[in-house]
PDB file of C-alpha atoms in Angstrom:
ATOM      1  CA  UNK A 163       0.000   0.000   0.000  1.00  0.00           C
ATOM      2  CA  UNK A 164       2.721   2.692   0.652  1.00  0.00           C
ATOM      3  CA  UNK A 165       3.714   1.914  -2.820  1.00  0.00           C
ATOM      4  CA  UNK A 166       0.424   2.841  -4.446  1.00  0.00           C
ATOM      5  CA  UNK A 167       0.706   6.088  -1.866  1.00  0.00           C
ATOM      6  CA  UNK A 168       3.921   7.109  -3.232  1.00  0.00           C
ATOM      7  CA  UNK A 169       3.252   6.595  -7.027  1.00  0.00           C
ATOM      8  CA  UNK A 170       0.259   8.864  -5.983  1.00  0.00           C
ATOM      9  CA  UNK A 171       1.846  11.589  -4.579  1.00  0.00           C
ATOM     10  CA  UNK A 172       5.155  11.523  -6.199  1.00  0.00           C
ATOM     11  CA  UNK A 173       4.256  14.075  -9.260  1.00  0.00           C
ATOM     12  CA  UNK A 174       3.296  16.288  -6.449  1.00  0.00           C
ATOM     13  CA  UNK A 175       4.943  19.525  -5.737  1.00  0.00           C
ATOM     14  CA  UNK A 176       5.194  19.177  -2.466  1.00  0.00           C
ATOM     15  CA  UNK A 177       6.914  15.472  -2.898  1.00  0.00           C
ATOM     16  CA  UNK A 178       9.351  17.832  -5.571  1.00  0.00           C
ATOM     17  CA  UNK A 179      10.019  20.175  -2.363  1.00  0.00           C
ATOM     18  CA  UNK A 180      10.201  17.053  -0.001  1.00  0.00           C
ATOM     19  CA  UNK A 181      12.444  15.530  -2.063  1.00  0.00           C
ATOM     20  CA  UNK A 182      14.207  17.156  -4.545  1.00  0.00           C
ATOM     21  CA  UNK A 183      15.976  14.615  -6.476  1.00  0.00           C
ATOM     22  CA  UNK A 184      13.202  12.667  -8.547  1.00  0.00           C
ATOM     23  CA  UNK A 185      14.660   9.318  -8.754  1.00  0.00           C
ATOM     24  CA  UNK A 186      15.303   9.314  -4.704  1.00  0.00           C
ATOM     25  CA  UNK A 187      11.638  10.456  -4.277  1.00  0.00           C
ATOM     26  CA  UNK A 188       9.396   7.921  -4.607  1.00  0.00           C
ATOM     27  CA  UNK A 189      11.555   5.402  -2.466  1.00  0.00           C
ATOM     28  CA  UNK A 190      12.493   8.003   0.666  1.00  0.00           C
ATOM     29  CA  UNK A 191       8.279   8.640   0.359  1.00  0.00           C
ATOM     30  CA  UNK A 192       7.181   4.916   0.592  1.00  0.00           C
ATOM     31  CA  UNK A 193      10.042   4.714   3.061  1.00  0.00           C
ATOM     32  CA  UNK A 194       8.147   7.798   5.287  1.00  0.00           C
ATOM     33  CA  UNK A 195       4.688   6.601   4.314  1.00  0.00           C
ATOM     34  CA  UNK A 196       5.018   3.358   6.375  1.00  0.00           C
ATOM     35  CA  UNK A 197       5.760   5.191   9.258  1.00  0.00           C
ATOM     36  CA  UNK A 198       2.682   6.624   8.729  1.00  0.00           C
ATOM     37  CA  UNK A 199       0.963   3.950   8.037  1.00  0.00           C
ATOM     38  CA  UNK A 200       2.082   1.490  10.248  1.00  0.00           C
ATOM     39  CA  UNK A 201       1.162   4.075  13.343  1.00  0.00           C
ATOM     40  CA  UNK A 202      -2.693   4.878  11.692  1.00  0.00           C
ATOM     41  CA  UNK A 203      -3.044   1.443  12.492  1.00  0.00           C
ATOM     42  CA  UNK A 204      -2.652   1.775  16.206  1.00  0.00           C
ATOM     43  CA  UNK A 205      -4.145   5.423  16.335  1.00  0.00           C
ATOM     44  CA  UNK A 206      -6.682   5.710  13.362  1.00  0.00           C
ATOM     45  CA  UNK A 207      -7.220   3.388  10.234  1.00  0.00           C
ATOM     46  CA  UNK A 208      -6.568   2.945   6.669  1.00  0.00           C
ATOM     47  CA  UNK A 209      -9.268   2.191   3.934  1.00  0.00           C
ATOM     48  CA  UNK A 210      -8.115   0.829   0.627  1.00  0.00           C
ATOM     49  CA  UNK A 211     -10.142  -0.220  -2.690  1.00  0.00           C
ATOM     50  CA  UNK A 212     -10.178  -3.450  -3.423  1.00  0.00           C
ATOM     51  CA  UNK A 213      -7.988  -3.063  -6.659  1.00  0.00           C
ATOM     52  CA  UNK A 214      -5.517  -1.101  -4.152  1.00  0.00           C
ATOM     53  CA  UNK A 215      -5.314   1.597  -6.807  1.00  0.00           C
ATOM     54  CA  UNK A 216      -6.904   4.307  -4.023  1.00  0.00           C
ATOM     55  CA  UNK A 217      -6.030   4.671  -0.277  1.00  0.00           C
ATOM     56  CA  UNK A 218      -7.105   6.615   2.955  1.00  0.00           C
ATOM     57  CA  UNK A 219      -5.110   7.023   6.343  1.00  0.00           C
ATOM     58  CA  UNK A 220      -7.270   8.307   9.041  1.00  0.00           C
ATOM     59  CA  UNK A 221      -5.898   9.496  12.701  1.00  0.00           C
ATOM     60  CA  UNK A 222      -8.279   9.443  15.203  1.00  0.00           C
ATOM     61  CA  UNK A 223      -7.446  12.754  17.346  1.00  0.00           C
ATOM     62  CA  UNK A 224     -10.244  12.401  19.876  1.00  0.00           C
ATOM     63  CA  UNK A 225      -7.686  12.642  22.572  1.00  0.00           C
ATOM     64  CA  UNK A 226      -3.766  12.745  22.480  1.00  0.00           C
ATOM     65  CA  UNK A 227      -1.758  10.659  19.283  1.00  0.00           C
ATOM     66  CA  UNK A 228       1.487  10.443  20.544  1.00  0.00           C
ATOM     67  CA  UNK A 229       4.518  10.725  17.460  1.00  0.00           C
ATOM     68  CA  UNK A 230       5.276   7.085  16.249  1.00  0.00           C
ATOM     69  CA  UNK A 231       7.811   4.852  18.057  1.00  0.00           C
ATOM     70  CA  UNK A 232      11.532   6.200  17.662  1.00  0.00           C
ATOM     71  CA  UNK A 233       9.928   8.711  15.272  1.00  0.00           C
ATOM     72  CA  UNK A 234      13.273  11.065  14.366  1.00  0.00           C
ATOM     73  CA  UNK A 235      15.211   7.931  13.763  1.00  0.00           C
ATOM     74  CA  UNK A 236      13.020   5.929  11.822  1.00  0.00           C
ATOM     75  CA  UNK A 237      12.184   9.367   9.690  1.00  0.00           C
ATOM     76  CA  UNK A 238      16.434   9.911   9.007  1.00  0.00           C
ATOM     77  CA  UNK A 239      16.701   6.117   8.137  1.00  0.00           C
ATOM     78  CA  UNK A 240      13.851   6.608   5.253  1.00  0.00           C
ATOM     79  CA  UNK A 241      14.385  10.329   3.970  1.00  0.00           C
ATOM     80  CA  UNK A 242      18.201  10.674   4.870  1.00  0.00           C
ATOM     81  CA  UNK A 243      19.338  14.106   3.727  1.00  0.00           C
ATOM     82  CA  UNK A 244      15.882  15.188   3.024  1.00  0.00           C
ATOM     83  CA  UNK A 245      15.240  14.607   6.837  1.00  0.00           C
ATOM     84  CA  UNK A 246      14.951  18.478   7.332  1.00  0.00           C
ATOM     85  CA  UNK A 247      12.225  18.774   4.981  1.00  0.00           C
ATOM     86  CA  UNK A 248      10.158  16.450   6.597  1.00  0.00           C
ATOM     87  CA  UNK A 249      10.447  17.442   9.751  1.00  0.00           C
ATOM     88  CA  UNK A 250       9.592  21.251   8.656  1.00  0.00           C
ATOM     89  CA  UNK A 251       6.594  19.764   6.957  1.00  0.00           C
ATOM     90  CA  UNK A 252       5.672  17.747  10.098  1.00  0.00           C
ATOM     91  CA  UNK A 253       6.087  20.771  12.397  1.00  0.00           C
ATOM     92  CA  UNK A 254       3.525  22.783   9.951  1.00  0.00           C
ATOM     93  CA  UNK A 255       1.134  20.758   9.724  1.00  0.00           C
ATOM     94  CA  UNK A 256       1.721  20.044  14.040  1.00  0.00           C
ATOM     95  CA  UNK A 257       0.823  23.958  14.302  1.00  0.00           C
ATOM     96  CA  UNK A 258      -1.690  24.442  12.348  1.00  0.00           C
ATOM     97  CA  UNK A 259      -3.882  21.537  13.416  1.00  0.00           C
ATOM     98  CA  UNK A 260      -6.998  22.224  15.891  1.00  0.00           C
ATOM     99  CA  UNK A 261      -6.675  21.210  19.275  1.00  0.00           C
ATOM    100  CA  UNK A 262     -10.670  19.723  19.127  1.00  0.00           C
ATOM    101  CA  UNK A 263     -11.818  15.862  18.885  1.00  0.00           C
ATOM    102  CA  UNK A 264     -11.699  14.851  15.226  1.00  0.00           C
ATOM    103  CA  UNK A 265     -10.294  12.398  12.644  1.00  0.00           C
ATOM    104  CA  UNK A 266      -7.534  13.384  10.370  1.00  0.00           C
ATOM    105  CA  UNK A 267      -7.428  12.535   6.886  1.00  0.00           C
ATOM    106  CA  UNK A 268      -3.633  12.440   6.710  1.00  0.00           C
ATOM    107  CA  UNK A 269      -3.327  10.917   2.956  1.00  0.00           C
ATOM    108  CA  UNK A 270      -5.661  10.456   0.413  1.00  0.00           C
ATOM    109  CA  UNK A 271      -4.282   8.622  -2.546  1.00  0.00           C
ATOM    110  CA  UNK A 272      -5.378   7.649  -6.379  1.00  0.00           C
ATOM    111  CA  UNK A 273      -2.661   6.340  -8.190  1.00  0.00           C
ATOM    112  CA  UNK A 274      -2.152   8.510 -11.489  1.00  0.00           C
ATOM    113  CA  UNK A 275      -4.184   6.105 -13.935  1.00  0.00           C
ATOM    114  CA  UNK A 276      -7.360   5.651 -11.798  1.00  0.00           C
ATOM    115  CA  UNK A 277      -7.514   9.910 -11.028  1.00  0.00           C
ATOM    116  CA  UNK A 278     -10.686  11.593 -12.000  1.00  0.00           C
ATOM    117  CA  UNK A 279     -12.516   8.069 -11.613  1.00  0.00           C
ATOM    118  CA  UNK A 280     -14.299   8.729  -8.612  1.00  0.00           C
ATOM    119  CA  UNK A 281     -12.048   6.523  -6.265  1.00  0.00           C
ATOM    120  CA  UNK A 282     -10.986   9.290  -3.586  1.00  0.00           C
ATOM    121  CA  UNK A 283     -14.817  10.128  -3.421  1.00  0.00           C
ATOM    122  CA  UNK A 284     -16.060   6.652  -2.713  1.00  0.00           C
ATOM    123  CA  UNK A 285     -13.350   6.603  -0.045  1.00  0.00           C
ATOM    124  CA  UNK A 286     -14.158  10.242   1.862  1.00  0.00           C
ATOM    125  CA  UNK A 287     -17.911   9.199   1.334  1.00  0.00           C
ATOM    126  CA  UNK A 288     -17.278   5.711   2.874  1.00  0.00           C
ATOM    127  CA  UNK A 289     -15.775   7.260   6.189  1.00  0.00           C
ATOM    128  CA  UNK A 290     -17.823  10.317   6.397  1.00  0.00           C
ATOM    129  CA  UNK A 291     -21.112   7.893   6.843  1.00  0.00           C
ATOM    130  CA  UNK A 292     -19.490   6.880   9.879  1.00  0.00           C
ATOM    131  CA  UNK A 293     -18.321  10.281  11.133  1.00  0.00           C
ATOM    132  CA  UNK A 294     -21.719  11.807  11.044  1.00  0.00           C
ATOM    133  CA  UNK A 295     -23.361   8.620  12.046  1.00  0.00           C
ATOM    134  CA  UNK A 296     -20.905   9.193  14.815  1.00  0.00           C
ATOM    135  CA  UNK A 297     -21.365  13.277  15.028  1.00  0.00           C
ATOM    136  CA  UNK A 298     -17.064  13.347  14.942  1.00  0.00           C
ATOM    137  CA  UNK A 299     -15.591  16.050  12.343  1.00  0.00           C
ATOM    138  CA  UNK A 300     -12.933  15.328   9.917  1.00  0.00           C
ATOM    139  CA  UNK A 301      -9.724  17.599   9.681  1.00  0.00           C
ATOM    140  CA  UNK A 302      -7.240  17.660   6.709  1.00  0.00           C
ATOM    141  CA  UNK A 303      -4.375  18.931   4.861  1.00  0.00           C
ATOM    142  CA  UNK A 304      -4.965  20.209   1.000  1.00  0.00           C
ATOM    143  CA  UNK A 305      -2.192  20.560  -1.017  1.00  0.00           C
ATOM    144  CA  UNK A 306      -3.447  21.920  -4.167  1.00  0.00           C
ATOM    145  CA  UNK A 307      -6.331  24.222  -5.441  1.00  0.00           C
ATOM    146  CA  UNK A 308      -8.162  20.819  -7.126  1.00  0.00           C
ATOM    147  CA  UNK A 309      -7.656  18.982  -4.039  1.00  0.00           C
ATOM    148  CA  UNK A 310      -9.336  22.331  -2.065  1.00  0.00           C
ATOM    149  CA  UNK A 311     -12.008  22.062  -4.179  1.00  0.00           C
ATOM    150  CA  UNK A 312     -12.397  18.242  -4.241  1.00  0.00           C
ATOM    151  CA  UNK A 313     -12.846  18.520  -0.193  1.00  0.00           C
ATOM    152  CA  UNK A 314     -15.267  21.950   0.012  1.00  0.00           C
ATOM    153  CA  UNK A 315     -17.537  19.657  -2.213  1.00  0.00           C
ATOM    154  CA  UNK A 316     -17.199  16.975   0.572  1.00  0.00           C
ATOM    155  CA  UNK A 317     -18.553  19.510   2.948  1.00  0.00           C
ATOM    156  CA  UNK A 318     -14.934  20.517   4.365  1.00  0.00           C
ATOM    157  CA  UNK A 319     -14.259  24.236   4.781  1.00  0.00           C
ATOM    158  CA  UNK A 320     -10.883  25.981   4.722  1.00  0.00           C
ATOM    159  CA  UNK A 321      -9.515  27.288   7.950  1.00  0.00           C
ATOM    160  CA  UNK A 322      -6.409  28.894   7.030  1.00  0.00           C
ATOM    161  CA  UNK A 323      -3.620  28.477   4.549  1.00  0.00           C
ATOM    162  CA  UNK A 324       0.303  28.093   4.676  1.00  0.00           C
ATOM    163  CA  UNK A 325       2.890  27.753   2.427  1.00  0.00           C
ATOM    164  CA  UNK A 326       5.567  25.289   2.309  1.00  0.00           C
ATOM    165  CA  UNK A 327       9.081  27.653   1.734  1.00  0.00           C
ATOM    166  CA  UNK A 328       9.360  27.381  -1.861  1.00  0.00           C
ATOM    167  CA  UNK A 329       5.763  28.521  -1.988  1.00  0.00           C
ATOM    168  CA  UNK A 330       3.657  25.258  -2.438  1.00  0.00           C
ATOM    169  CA  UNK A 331       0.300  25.780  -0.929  1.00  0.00           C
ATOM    170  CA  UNK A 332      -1.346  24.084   2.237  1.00  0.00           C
ATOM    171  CA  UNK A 333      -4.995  24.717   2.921  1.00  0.00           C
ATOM    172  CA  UNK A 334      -6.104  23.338   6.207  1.00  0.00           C
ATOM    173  CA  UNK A 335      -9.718  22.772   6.492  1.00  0.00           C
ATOM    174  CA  UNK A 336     -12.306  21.555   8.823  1.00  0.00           C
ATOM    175  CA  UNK A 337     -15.833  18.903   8.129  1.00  0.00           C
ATOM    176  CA  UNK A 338     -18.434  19.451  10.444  1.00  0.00           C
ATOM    177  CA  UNK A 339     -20.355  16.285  10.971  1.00  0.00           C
ATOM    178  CA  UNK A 340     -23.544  16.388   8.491  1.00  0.00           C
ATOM    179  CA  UNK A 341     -26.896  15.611   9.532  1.00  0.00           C
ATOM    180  CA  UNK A 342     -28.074  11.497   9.190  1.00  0.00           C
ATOM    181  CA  UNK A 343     -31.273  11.036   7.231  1.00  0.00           C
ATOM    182  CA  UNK A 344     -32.900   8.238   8.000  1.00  0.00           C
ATOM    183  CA  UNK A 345     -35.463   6.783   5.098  1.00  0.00           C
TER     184      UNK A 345
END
């Protein structure tokens, strides 16, 4: 699954900031995405199509997620000299965060082929059934004007924005939970 993340989010710009040099990038991101990954398991959950060509990591921040186990040295062993980038992109995305009960969409990935096919949707729509069933909102991280737009038509609503230091945007933005209907 971290491969399918990282062939996902590879062409991004903010993979190009993360990691410079293209042909290290997709390995130091799988690398960094198992961290990830392996720690949603214990403090959230990950949803992934059947055909693995779309995933989902959730947190669950409904009290305190502590960092993963040995967290700065597993992060050096997987991004090396790009270490400093991730850890400025950590420490963002740590500040600008709200401090209330929620879940945290921390990756939402479509490998390149299957974009634009409606896979990311079935996956936000699949876990937002349970979060208003549940009346929890949903926090998360957009790094692009498409994926902004993507997420206000999911209901979420931009908080703020940042910028990563070469410019690449963030958009943090909240989901409050949406009303049940019951037929």
């Amino acid at each position: 699954m971290t491969g399918l993340i990282a062939e996902a989010v590879s062409p991004l710009p903010t993979a190009a900031w993360l990691v410079p040099d293209a042909e290290q990038r997709t390995s130091a991101l799988r690398d960094q995405f198992k961290i990830l990954v392996e720690h949603a398991a214990f403090y959230g959950h990950i949803d992934v199509l059947y055909d693995r060509s779309a995933a989902a990591v959730w947190f669950h921040h409904l009290g305190p997620v502590p960092p993963p186990h040995h967290y700065d040295q597993r992060l050096h062993e997987a991004c090396g000299s790009h270490v400093h980038r991730f850890r400025h992109l950590d420490a963002l995305f740590d500040r600008h965060r709200p401090a209330e009960p929620h879940h945290h969409l921390a990756l939402l990935a479509v490998t390149p082929a299957a974009q634009g096919t409606g896979r990311g949707t079935a996956l936000l729509d699949h876990h937002h059934r349970h979060l208003d069933q549940a009346g929890i909102p949903a926090y998360l991280e957009a790094s692009s004007p498409r994926a902004r737009d993507l997420y206000t038509r999911h209901g979420y609503e931009p908080r703020r924005a940042f910028t990563l230091p070469d410019g690449t945007p963030f958009w943090s933005m909240w989901r409050e939970p949406q009303p049940t209907h019951q037929s």
